[in-house]
Amino acid sequence: HGPAVILRGTLRWSEPDGDFAVLDAISDGGEEIVIVGALAHVRDGESLAVSGSWRCHPRHGWQFAVTRARILEPVSDRAVAAYLESIKHIGPYGAALLVERYGAGEVLTAIDRDPEGVLRGVPGIGPRRLGAAVASWREGRELRELRLFLDTHGVDAAVAARIARHFGAGSIARLQREPYAICELDGIGFATADALARALDTPLDAPDRLAAG
């Protein structure tokens, strides 16, 4: 057990081309802690709801090892700007401009409502870059929704990261129809897929369940 909410996570180190990362963070109780786990997708300044356990690393001391992590919607100007900077072609200046123009509480909704219209107004995003920026925005939002979907249905953070990377954006509908498809991934077995399927009320005698078993 440990802190339920982590505020203002800051990336210290991440595994190249992997999911494992180390973050310096502040808990909702104001405690400075180090959290580790499948957290490479977390942007500086974002808040998370986490579960896991404490462990004492022989070199680095006490760390909170995360088994499940759900990114909360950015609320501060810094968190929103950091998220926007992660979108292709927006950059720090464009992110600051968008937050100033729409406000931290409304900018994400505004882009969701009309990504082409809003991103077209960012300096440096001309007609040739607009398509890539919009695609990057949609992929980022869809991957966050996929991680939230998996977290809600009890999939551990490390497994959820691999599933999200393998299936990509727009795959929630497929996993709702075919939860046992995650058995395609090496190292993810029937028990994990079955837990997801049971959370989705898949019948015990479903043909896909029998085939996966």
Coordinates of C-alpha atoms in Angstrom, one line a residue:
H1 CA 0.0 0.0 0.0
G2 CA 1.1 3.6 -0.4
P3 CA 0.0 7.0 -1.6
A4 CA -3.2 7.0 -3.6
V5 CA -2.4 10.2 -5.5
I6 CA 0.9 11.5 -6.7
L7 CA 1.2 15.2 -7.6
R8 CA 3.7 16.8 -10.0
G9 CA 5.7 13.8 -11.1
T10 CA 9.0 14.7 -12.7
L11 CA 10.9 12.3 -14.8
R12 CA 14.4 11.4 -13.5
W13 CA 15.3 8.5 -15.8
S14 CA 13.5 6.2 -18.3
E15 CA 14.5 3.1 -20.0
P16 CA 15.4 3.7 -23.7
D17 CA 12.6 2.3 -25.9
G18 CA 11.0 0.8 -22.8
D19 CA 8.3 1.4 -20.2
F20 CA 10.3 1.5 -16.9
A21 CA 11.0 4.9 -15.5
V22 CA 12.0 6.6 -12.2
L23 CA 10.1 9.8 -11.2
D24 CA 10.6 12.3 -8.4
A25 CA 7.2 13.1 -7.1
I26 CA 5.2 14.7 -4.3
S27 CA 2.3 12.8 -2.7
D28 CA -1.0 14.4 -2.0
G29 CA 0.2 14.6 1.7
G30 CA 3.2 16.8 0.6
E31 CA 5.8 14.1 1.0
E32 CA 8.7 14.0 -1.5
I33 CA 9.1 10.4 -2.8
V34 CA 10.6 8.4 -5.6
I35 CA 8.2 6.2 -7.7
V36 CA 9.3 3.5 -10.1
G37 CA 7.5 1.3 -12.6
A38 CA 5.9 1.3 -16.0
L39 CA 5.8 5.1 -16.0
A40 CA 7.7 6.2 -19.1
H41 CA 4.5 7.7 -20.6
V42 CA 4.1 10.2 -17.8
R43 CA 4.9 13.8 -18.6
D44 CA 6.5 16.2 -16.2
G45 CA 3.9 17.9 -14.0
E46 CA 1.2 15.3 -14.5
S47 CA -0.6 13.8 -11.5
L48 CA -1.4 10.1 -11.1
A49 CA -3.5 7.8 -9.1
V50 CA -1.3 4.9 -8.2
S51 CA -1.1 1.7 -6.2
G52 CA 1.8 -0.5 -5.3
S53 CA 4.2 -1.1 -2.4
W54 CA 7.3 0.4 -0.8
R55 CA 10.7 -1.2 -1.3
C56 CA 14.2 -0.3 -0.2
H57 CA 16.7 -0.2 -3.1
P58 CA 20.2 -1.2 -1.9
R59 CA 21.7 1.9 -3.6
H60 CA 18.9 4.4 -3.9
G61 CA 16.9 3.9 -0.7
W62 CA 13.2 3.8 -0.4
Q63 CA 11.1 3.9 -3.5
F64 CA 7.4 3.3 -4.2
A65 CA 7.1 0.5 -6.8
V66 CA 3.9 1.1 -8.8
T67 CA 1.8 -1.8 -10.0
R68 CA -1.1 0.3 -11.3
A69 CA -1.0 3.9 -12.5
R70 CA -3.7 6.1 -13.9
I71 CA -2.9 9.6 -15.2
L72 CA -5.3 12.2 -13.9
E73 CA -6.4 15.0 -16.2
P74 CA -3.8 17.9 -15.9
V75 CA -5.1 20.7 -13.7
S76 CA -2.3 23.1 -13.3
D77 CA -0.9 25.4 -16.0
R78 CA 2.4 23.6 -15.8
A79 CA 0.9 20.1 -16.2
V80 CA -1.3 21.2 -19.1
A81 CA 1.6 23.0 -20.9
A82 CA 3.8 19.9 -20.4
Y83 CA 1.1 17.7 -21.9
L84 CA 0.7 20.1 -24.9
E85 CA 4.4 20.2 -25.5
S86 CA 4.4 16.5 -26.0
I87 CA 2.2 16.9 -29.1
K88 CA 4.1 17.1 -32.4
H89 CA 5.0 20.6 -33.6
I90 CA 3.4 22.5 -30.7
G91 CA 6.5 23.1 -28.7
P92 CA 7.0 25.2 -25.5
Y93 CA 5.9 28.5 -27.1
G94 CA 2.8 27.1 -28.7
A95 CA 1.8 25.3 -25.5
A96 CA 2.1 28.5 -23.5
L97 CA 0.1 30.4 -26.1
L98 CA -2.7 27.8 -26.0
V99 CA -2.9 27.8 -22.2
E100 CA -3.0 31.7 -22.2
R101 CA -5.6 31.8 -25.0
Y102 CA -8.0 29.1 -23.7
G103 CA -7.1 28.7 -20.0
A104 CA -5.6 25.5 -18.4
G105 CA -9.1 24.2 -17.5
E106 CA -10.5 24.6 -21.0
V107 CA -7.7 24.1 -23.6
L108 CA -7.8 20.3 -23.8
T109 CA -11.6 20.3 -24.3
A110 CA -11.2 23.1 -26.9
I111 CA -8.7 21.0 -28.9
D112 CA -10.8 17.9 -28.6
R113 CA -13.8 19.8 -30.0
D114 CA -11.9 21.2 -33.0
P115 CA -8.3 20.0 -33.2
E116 CA -7.8 21.3 -36.7
G117 CA -9.2 24.8 -35.9
V118 CA -7.3 25.2 -32.7
L119 CA -3.9 23.8 -33.7
R120 CA -4.0 25.8 -37.0
G121 CA -3.7 28.9 -34.8
V122 CA -0.4 27.8 -33.3
P123 CA 2.7 29.6 -34.7
G124 CA 4.8 27.2 -36.7
I125 CA 2.0 24.8 -37.5
G126 CA 1.3 25.5 -41.2
P127 CA -0.7 23.5 -43.6
R128 CA 2.1 21.0 -44.1
R129 CA 2.4 20.3 -40.4
L130 CA -1.2 20.5 -39.4
G131 CA -2.1 16.9 -40.3
A132 CA 0.8 15.5 -38.2
A133 CA 0.0 17.7 -35.2
V134 CA -3.7 16.6 -35.3
A135 CA -2.7 12.9 -35.6
S136 CA -0.3 13.3 -32.7
W137 CA -3.0 14.9 -30.6
R138 CA -5.6 12.2 -31.3
E139 CA -3.1 9.4 -30.7
G140 CA -2.0 10.8 -27.4
R141 CA -5.6 11.2 -26.2
E142 CA -6.6 7.7 -27.4
L143 CA -3.6 6.0 -25.7
R144 CA -4.4 7.8 -22.4
E145 CA -8.0 6.5 -22.7
L146 CA -6.7 3.0 -23.4
R147 CA -4.5 3.1 -20.3
L148 CA -7.4 4.4 -18.3
F149 CA -9.6 1.6 -19.7
L150 CA -7.1 -1.1 -18.8
D151 CA -6.5 0.4 -15.3
T152 CA -10.2 0.5 -14.6
H153 CA -10.4 -3.2 -15.4
G154 CA -7.6 -4.2 -13.2
V155 CA -4.6 -4.6 -15.6
D156 CA -1.3 -3.8 -13.9
A157 CA 0.7 -0.8 -15.1
A158 CA 3.5 -2.8 -16.7
V159 CA 1.1 -5.1 -18.6
A160 CA -1.1 -2.1 -19.6
A161 CA 2.0 -0.3 -21.0
R162 CA 2.8 -3.3 -23.3
I163 CA -0.8 -3.7 -24.4
A164 CA -1.0 0.0 -25.3
R165 CA 2.2 -0.1 -27.2
H166 CA 1.2 -3.2 -29.1
F167 CA -2.4 -2.4 -30.0
G168 CA -2.0 1.4 -30.2
A169 CA -4.6 4.1 -30.3
G170 CA -8.2 3.2 -31.2
S171 CA -8.1 -0.3 -29.8
I172 CA -10.5 -0.1 -26.9
A173 CA -13.4 -1.3 -29.1
R174 CA -11.4 -4.3 -30.2
L175 CA -10.4 -5.3 -26.6
Q176 CA -14.0 -4.9 -25.5
R177 CA -15.0 -7.4 -28.3
E178 CA -11.9 -9.6 -28.0
P179 CA -10.2 -9.3 -24.6
Y180 CA -8.3 -12.5 -25.2
A181 CA -6.4 -10.8 -28.0
I182 CA -3.9 -9.7 -25.5
C183 CA -2.6 -13.2 -25.4
E184 CA -0.9 -12.4 -28.6
L185 CA 1.8 -10.7 -26.6
D186 CA 4.7 -12.8 -25.3
G187 CA 4.5 -13.1 -21.5
I188 CA 0.8 -12.2 -21.2
G189 CA -1.0 -15.3 -20.4
F190 CA -4.5 -16.6 -20.0
A191 CA -4.9 -15.5 -16.4
T192 CA -4.4 -11.8 -17.3
A193 CA -6.6 -11.9 -20.3
D194 CA -9.3 -13.8 -18.3
A195 CA -9.3 -11.2 -15.6
L196 CA -9.9 -8.5 -18.2
A197 CA -12.6 -10.5 -19.9
R198 CA -14.3 -11.3 -16.6
A199 CA -14.3 -7.6 -15.7
L200 CA -16.1 -7.0 -19.1
D201 CA -18.7 -9.7 -18.2
T202 CA -17.5 -12.2 -20.9
P203 CA -19.5 -15.4 -20.4
L204 CA -17.5 -18.3 -19.0
D205 CA -18.4 -20.5 -22.0
A206 CA -17.6 -17.9 -24.6
P207 CA -15.8 -19.5 -27.6
D208 CA -12.9 -17.0 -27.5
R209 CA -12.4 -17.9 -23.8
L210 CA -12.3 -21.6 -24.6
A211 CA -9.9 -21.1 -27.5
A212 CA -7.6 -18.9 -25.4
G213 CA -7.6 -21.4 -22.6

